[in-house]
Coordinates of C-alpha atoms and ligand atoms in Angstrom, one line a residue:
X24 CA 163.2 78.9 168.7
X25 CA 165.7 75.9 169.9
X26 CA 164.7 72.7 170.1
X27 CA 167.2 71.3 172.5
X28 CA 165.3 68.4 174.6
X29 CA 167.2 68.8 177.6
X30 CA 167.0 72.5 179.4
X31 CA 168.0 73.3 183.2
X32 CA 164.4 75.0 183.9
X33 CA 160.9 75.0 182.5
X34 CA 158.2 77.5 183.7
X35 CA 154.8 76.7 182.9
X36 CA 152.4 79.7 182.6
X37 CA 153.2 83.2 181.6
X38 CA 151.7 85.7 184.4
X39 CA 154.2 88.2 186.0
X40 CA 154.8 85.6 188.4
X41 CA 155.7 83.3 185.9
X42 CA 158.0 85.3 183.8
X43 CA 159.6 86.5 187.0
X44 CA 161.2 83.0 188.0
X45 CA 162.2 83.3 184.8
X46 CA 163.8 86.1 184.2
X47 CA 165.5 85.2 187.7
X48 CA 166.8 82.1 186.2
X49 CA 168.1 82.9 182.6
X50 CA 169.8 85.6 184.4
X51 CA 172.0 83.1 186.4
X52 CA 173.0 81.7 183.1
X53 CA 170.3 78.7 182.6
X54 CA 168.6 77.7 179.9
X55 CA 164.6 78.5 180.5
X56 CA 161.5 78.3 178.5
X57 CA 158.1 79.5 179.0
X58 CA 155.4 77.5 178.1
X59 CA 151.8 79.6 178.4
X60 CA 148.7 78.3 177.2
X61 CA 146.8 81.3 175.9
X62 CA 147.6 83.0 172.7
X63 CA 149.2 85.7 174.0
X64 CA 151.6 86.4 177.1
X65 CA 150.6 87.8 180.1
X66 CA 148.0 86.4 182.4
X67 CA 146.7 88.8 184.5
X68 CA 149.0 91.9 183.0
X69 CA 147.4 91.9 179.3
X70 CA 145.1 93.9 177.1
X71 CA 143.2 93.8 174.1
X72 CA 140.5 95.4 172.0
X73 CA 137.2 94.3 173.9
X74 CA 134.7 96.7 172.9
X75 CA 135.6 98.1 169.2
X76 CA 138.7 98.7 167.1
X77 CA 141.5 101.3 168.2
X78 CA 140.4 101.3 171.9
X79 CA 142.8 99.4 174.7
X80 CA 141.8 97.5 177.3
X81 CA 143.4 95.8 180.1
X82 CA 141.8 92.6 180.5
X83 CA 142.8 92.4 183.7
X84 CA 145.3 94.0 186.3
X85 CA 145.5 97.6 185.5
X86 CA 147.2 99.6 188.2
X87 CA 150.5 99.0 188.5
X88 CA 151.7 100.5 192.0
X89 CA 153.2 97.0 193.2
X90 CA 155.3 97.4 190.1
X91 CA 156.9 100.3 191.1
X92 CA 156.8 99.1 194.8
X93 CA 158.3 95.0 194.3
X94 CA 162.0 94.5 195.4
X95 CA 162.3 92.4 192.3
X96 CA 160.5 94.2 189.5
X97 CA 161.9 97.7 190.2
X98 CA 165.4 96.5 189.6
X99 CA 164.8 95.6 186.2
X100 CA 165.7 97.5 183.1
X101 CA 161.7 97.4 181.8
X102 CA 162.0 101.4 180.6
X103 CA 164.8 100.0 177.9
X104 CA 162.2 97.5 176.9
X105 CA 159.5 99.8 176.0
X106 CA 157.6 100.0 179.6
X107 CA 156.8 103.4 180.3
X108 CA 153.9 104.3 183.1
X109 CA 151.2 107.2 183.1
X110 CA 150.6 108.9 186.7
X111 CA 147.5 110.1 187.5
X112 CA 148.3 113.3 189.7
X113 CA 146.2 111.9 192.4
X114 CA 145.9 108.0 193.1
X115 CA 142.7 107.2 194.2
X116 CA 139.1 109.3 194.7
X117 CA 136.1 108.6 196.6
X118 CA 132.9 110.2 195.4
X119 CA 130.4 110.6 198.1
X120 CA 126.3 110.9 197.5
X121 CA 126.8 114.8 198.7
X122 CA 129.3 115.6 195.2
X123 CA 131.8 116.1 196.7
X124 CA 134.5 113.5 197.0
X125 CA 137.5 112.7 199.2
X126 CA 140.8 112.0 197.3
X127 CA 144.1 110.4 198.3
X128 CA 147.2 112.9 196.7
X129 CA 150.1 112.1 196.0
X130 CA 151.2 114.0 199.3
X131 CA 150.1 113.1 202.4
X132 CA 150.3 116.4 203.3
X133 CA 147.8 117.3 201.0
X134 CA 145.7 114.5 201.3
X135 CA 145.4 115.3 205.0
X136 CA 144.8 119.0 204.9
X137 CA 141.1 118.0 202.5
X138 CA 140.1 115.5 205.4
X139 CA 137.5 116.8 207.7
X140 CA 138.2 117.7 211.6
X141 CA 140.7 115.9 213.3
X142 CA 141.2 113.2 210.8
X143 CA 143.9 114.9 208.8
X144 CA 145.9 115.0 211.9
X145 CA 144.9 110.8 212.4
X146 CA 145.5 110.1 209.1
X147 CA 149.3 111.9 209.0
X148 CA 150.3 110.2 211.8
X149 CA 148.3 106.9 210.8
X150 CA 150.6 107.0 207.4
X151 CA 153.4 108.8 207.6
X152 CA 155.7 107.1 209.5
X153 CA 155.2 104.3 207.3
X154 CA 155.1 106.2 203.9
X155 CA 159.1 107.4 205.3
X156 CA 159.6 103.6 205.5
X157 CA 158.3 102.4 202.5
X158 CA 161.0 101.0 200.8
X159 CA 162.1 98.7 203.8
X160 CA 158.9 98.0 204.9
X161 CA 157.8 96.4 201.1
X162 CA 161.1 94.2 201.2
X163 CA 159.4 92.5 204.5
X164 CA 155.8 92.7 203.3
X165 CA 156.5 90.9 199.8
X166 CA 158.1 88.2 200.8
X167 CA 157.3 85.2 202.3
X168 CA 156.2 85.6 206.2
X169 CA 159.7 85.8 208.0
X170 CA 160.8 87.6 210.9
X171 CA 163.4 90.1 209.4
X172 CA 162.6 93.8 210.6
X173 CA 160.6 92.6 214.0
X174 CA 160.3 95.8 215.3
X175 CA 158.7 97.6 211.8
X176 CA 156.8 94.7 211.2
X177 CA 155.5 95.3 215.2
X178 CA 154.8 98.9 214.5
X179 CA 152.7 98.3 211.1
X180 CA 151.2 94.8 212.5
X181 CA 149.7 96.5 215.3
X182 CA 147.6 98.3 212.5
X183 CA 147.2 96.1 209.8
X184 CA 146.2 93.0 211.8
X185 CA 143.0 94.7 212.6
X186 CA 139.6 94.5 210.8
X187 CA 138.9 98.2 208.2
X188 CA 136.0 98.8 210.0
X189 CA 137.2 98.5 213.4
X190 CA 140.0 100.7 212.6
X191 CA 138.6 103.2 210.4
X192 CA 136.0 103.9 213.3
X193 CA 138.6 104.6 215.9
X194 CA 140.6 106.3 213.6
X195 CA 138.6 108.6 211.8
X196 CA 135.8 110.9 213.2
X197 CA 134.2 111.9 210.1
X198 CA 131.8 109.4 207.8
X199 CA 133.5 110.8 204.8
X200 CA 137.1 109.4 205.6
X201 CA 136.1 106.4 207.0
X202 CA 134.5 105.9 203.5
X203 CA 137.5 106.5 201.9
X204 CA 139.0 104.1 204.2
X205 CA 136.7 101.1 203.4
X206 CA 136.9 101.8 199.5
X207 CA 140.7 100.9 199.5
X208 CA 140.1 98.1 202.6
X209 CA 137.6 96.4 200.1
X210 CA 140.5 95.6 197.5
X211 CA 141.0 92.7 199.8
X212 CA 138.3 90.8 198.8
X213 CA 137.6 89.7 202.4
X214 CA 134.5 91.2 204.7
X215 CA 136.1 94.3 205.9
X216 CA 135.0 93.2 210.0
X217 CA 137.8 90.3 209.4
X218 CA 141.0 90.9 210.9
X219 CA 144.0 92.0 208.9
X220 CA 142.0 94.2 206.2
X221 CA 143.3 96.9 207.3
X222 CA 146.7 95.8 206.2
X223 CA 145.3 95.7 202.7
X224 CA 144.5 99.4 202.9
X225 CA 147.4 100.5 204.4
X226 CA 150.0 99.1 202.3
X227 CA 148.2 100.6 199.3
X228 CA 147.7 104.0 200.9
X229 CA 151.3 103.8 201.2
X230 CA 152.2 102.8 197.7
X231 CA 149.7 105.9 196.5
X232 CA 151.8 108.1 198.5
X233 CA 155.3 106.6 197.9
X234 CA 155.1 105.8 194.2
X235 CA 151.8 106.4 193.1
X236 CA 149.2 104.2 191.5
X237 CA 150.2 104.4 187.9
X238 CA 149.0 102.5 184.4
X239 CA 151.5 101.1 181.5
X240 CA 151.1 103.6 178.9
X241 CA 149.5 101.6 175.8
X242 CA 148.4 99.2 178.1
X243 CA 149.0 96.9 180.6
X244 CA 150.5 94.1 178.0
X245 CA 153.2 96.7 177.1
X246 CA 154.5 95.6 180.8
X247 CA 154.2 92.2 179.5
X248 CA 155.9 92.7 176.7
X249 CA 158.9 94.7 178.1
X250 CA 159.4 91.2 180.9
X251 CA 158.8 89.0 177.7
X252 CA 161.6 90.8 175.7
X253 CA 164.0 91.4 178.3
X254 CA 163.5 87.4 179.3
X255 CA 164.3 86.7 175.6
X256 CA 167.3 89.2 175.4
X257 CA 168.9 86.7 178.7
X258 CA 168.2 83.9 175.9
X259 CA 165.1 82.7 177.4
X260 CA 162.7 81.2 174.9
X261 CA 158.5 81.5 174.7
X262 CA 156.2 79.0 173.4
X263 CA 152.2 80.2 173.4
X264 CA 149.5 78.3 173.2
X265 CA 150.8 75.8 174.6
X266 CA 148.7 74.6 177.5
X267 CA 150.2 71.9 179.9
X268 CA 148.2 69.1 181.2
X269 CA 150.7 66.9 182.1
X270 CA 154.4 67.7 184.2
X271 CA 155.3 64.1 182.0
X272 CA 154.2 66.4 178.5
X273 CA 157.1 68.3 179.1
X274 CA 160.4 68.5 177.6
X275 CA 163.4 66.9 180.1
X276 CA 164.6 69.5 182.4
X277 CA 166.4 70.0 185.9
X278 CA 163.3 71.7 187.3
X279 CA 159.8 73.5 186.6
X280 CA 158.2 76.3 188.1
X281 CA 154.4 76.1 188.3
X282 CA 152.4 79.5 187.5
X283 CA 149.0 77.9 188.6
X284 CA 147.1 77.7 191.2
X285 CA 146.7 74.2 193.5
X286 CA 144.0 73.1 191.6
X287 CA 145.6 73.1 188.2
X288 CA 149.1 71.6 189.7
X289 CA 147.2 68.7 191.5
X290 CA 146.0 67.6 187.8
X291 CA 149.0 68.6 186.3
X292 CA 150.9 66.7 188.7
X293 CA 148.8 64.1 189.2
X294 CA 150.2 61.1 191.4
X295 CA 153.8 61.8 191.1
X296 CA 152.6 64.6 194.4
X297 CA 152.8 62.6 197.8
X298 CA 149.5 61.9 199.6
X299 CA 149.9 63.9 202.2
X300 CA 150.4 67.1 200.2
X301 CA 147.4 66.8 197.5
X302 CA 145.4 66.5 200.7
X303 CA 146.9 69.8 201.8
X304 CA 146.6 71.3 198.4
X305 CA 143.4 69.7 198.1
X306 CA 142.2 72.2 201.1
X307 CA 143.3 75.2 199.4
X308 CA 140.6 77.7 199.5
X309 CA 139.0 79.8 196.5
X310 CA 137.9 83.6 197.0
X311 CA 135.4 85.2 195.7
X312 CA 135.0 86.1 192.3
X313 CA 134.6 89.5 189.9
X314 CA 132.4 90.6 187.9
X315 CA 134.3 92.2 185.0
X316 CA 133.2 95.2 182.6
X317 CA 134.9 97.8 180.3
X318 CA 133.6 100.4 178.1
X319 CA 134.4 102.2 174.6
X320 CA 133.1 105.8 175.8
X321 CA 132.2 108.7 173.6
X322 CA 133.7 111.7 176.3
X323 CA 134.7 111.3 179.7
X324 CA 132.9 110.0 182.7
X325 CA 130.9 113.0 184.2
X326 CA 131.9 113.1 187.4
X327 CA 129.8 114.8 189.4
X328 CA 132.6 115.1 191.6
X329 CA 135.3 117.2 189.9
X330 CA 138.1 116.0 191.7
X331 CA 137.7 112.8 190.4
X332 CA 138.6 113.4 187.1
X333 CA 142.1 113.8 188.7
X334 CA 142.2 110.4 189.6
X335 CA 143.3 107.0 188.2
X336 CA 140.9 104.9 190.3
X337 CA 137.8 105.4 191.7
X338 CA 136.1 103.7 194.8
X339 CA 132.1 103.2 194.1
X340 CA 130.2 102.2 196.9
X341 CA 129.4 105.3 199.2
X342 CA 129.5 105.3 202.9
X343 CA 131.6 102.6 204.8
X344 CA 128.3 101.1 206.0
X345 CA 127.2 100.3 202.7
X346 CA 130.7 99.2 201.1
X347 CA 131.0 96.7 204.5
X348 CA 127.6 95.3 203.4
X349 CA 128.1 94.8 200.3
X350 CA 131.8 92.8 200.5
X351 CA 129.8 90.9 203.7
X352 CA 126.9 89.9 201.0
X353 CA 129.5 88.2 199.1
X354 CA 131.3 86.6 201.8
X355 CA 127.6 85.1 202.5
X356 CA 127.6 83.9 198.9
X357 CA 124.8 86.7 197.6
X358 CA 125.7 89.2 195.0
X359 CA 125.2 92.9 196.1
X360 CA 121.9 94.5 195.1
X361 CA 124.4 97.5 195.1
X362 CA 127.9 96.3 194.8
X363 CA 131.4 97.7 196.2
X364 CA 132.7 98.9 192.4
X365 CA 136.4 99.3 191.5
X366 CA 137.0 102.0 188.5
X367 CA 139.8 102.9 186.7
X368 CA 139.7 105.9 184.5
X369 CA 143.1 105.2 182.2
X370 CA 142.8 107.1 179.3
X371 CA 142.3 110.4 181.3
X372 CA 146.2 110.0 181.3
X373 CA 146.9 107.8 179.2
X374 CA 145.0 109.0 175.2
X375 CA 146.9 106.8 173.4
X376 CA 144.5 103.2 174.5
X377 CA 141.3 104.8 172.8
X378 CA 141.0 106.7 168.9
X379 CA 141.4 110.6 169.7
X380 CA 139.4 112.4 172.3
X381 CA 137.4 108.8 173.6
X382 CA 138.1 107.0 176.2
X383 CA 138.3 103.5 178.1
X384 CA 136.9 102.4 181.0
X385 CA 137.8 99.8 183.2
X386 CA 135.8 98.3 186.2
X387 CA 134.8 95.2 188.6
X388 CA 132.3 94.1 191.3
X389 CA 132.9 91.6 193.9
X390 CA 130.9 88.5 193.7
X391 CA 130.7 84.7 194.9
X392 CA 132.9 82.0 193.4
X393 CA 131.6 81.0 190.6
X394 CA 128.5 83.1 189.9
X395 CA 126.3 83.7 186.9
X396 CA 124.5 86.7 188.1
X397 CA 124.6 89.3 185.5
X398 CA 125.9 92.2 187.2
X399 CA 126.0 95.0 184.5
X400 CA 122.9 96.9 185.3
X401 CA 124.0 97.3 189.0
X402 CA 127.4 98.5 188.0
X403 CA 126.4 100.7 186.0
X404 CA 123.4 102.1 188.4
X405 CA 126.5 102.5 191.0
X406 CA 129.1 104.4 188.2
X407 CA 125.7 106.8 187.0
X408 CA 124.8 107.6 190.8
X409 CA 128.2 109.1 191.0
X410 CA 128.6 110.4 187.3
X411 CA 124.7 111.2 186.0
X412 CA 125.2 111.1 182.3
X413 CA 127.3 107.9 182.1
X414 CA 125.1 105.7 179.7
X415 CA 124.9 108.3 177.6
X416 CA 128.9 108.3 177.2
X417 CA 129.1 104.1 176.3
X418 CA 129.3 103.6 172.9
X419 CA 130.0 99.8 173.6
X420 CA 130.3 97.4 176.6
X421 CA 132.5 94.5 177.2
X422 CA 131.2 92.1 180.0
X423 CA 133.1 89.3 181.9
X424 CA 131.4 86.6 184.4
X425 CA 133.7 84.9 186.2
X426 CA 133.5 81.7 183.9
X427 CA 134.5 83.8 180.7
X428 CA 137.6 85.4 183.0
X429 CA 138.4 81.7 183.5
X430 CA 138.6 80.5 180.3
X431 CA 140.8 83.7 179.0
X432 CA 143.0 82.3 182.3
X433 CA 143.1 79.1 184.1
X434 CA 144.2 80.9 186.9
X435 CA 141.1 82.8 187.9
X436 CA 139.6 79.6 189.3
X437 CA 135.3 80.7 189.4
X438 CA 136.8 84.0 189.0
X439 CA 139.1 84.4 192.0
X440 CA 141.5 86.9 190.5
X441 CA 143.7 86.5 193.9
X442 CA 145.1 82.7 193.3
X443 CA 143.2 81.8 196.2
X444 CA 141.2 83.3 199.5
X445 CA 143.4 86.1 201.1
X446 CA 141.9 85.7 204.2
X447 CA 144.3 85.7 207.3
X448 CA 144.6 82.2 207.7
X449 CA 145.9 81.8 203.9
X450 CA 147.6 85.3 203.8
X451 CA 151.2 83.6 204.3
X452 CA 150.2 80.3 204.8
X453 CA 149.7 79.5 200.7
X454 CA 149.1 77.3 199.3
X455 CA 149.9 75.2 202.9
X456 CA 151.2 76.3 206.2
X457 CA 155.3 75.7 205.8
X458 CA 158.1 77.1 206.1
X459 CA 158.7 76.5 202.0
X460 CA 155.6 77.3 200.0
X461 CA 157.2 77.2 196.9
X462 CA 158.3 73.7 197.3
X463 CA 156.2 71.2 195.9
X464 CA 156.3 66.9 197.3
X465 CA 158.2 66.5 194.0
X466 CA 162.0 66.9 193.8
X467 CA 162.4 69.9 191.4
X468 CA 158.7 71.1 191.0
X469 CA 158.3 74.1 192.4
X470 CA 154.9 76.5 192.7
X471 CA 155.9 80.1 192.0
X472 CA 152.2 82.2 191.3
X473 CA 150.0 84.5 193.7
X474 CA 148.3 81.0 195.1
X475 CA 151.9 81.3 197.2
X476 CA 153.4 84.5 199.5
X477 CA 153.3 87.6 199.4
X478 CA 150.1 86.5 197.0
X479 CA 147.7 88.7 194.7
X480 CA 149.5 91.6 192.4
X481 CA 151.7 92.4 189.5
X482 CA 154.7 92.5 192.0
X483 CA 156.5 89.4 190.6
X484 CA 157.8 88.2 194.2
X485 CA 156.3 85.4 194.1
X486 CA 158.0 84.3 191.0
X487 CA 161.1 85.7 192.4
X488 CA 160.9 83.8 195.5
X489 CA 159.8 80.4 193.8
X490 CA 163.4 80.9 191.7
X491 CA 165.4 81.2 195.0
X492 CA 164.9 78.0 195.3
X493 CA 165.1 76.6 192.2
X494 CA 168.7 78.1 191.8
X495 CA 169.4 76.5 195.1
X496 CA 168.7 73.1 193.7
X497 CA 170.2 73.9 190.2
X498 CA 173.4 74.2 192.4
X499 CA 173.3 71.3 194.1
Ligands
LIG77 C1 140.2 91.5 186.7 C2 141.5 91.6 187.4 C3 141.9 92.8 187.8 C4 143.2 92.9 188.5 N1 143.6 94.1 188.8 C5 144.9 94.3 189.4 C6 145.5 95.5 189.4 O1 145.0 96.5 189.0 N2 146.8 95.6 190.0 C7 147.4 94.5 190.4 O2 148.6 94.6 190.9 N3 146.9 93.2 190.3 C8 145.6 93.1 189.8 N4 145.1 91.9 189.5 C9 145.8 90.7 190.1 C10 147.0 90.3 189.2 O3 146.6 90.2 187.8 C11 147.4 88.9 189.6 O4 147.7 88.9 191.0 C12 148.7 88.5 188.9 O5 148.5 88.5 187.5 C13 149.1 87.1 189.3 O6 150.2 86.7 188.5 P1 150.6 85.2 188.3 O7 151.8 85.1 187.5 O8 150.6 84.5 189.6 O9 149.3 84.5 187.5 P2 148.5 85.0 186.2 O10 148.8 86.4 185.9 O11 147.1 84.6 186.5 O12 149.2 84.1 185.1 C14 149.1 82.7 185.0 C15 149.4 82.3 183.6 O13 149.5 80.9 183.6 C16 148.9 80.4 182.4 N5 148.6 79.0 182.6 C17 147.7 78.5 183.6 N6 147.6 77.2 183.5 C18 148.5 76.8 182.5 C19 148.8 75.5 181.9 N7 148.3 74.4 182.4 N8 149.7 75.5 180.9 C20 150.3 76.7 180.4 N9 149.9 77.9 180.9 C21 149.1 77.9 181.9 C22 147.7 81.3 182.2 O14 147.2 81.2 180.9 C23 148.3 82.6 182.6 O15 148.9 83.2 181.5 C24 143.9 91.7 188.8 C25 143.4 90.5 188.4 C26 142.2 90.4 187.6 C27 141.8 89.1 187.1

């Protein structure tokens, strides 16, 4: 590695965000390095042997539709670096107490004709039109809140600006798909009678249907590792374990992009911010947390379900009743007695993270900020009600409170994996309502991680965004 004193930019923090602004900037011909704190690159896009020897885990992210879906990262030549993705054949499944289970296809034409009644009919013309528009409608909803597209952005606000449950009720006649509905609403980490949850659902119904919800084959750090190389190959340079605790620790450059969240940059930063904005930033708001477990199985999960063993992700939680009640129990600051569970099934399509014929499993629970309720028993009650015969498949369990998930990433302040409530008041306006959220009160700083728009998500824009304006300042 150089040693030069003096580069153009410094990006502190590795996450896709991080190595995003980057990437942006080495490719405009500036000298960049990366300083991360943690051992090894990544973030929230790594993995790692959790449970036993030979078998993969992402530690955390895991799905990569945003990926496949982000202006920014799509353009990039990842597949020459190594990145390659499994695709489940269908995205997402929703097992129901009955066996049976409702799952989103790749097709919506598909998916629709499985619905019950009249909702296949609601749900084509719910999805559709947007699915067509996919591409377009992405560019305006990963960026920063603008008014470019106003009539598209009319057509899918008037939708997404409502609350999950609200919508999936007037949408959907039958319990079954309004289940389904809530199970991808509840991604958003927000009570699902708040308004705008629906948008959460939405845009990633639309990614299922318009690129899929696949994993990185060998893991989720091989999608670190192809952004890492390619960063290097522009002559960007890497230093790890390098934590920053001081903007004045670092090496003299023109600017620095932040990959942290308000909290860390109002330490970091310390009084060189003005008054006025560490009060702002001081205001920032912290979501809730997860609850993080994997397994080393023995066979696959018995789905009671077949059609779930088609699926990458499954949605735990039953009716939309009892998914509402359990993201509205965390909202009130309880854990759920039976929690809302996120599962991804990755080695069903992906043999290569686990020794040959076992498997991985990777799941999380909502829960407050902060807690130290130990979650595992009611995860795994929720996976078993679904897939009798689960325990029997675990040859070891990893568990992570939202302290440990903390410590293995500054970032995931009391476990907030979203850089920050994604409620709708801080939707766009993160970390503060402006019109330039990745500027910072100090000339050159800027704040380029998911604590700024479009927010949580291996989609890199916010990285990408932050650079925009670096680069304008490096031309100045
Ligand atoms: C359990 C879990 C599951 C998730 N699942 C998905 C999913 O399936 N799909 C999806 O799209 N998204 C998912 N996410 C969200 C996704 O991981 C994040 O939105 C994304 O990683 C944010 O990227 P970032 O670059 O802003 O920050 P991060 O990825 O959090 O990276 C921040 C980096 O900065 C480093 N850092 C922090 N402070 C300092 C410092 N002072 N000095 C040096 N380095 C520092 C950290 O060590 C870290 O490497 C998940 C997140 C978690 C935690």
């Amino acid at each position: 590695m150089s040693t030069r004193a003096s580069l153009d930019a410094v990006v502190i923090g590795s996450g896709p965000n991080g190595l995003a602004a980057a990437i942006v900037i080495a490719r405009a011909g500036f000298s960049v390095r990366v300083y991360e704190a943690q051992p090894t690159l990544g973030g929230g896009m790594r993995s790692a042997e959790l449970t036993r020897p030979g078998f993969v885990h992402d530690v955390a992210s895991t799905v990569h539709a945003l990926v496949l879906m982000s202006p920014f990262l799509k353009t990039l030549p990842l597949s020459d670096f190594g990145l390659e993705f499994a695709q489940p054949p269908a995205p997402f499944a929703h097992p129901l107490d009955d066996g049976s289970a409702v799952v989103v296809e790749r097709s919506v034409e598909e998916t629709a004709r499985a619905l019950d009644g009249s909702d296949g009919r609601a749900y084509r013309k719910l999805v559709e039109p947007f699915v067509e528009s996919s591409e377009r409608l992405m560019e305006s909803l990963l960026g920063p809140f603008s008014l470019r597209h106003p009539i598209r952005m009319a057509k899918f606000g008037r939708f997404a600006a409502r609350s999950a449950s609200g919508l999936a009720r007037h949408a959907f006649e039958s319990e079954r798909t309004r289940a389904m509905f809530a199970g991808v609403a509840a991604h958003s980490m927000v009570a699902l009678e708040k308004l705008a949850t629906s948008g959460y659902a939405l845009g990633l119904i639309i990614a299922a249907h318009a690129v899929g919800w696949p994993v990185a084959r060998g893991g989720s750090q091989q999608a670190t590792n192809a952004l890492a190389a390619y960063f290097r190959s522009l002559g960007g340079e890497i230093v790890t374990g390098a934590p920053i605790e001081s903007l004045d620790a670092l090496p003299k450059s023109r600017v620095v992009l932040c990959d942290v969240t308000p909290r860390q940059l109002l330490r970091i930063a310390g009084d060189r911010l003005g008054g006025l904005y560490r009060w702002r930033l001081s205001r920032f708001r912290y979501g809730p947390g997860v609850f993080k477990m994997d397994w080393a199985l023995r066979s696959p999960v018995p789905w009671k379900a077949a059609d779930c063993s088609r699926a990458g992700t499954i949605h735990i939680g039953g009716s939309l009743g009892e998914i509402a009640e359990s993201e509205r129990a965390v909202s009130a600051g309880r854990a759920s007695q039976k929690p809302y569970v996120l599962v991804v099934q990755a080695t069903r399509f992906d043999p290569s993270r686990a020794p040959q014929g076992m498997h991985t499993l990777w799941a999380y629970c909502h829960v407050p900020n902060g807690s130290t309720v130990d979650m595992r028993d009611r995860i795994e009650a929720q996976i078993e009600r679904f897939a009798p015969g689960f325990r029997d498949c675990i040859i070891e369990r990893s568990l992570m409170m939202p302290a440990d998930l903390e410590r293995s990433n500054a970032n995931l302040v009391g476990g907030d994996i979203a850089g920050g409530a994604a409620d709708l008041a801080q939707l766009y306006a993160r970390p503060i309502a402006t019109l330039h959220p990745y500027r910072t009160s100090i000339d050159g700083v800027f704040l380029c991680s998911s604590s700024t728009p479009p927010g949580v998500g291996v989609h890199g824009m916010c990285g990408f965004h932050a650079a925009q304006d670096a680069l304008q300042y490096l031309a100045r």
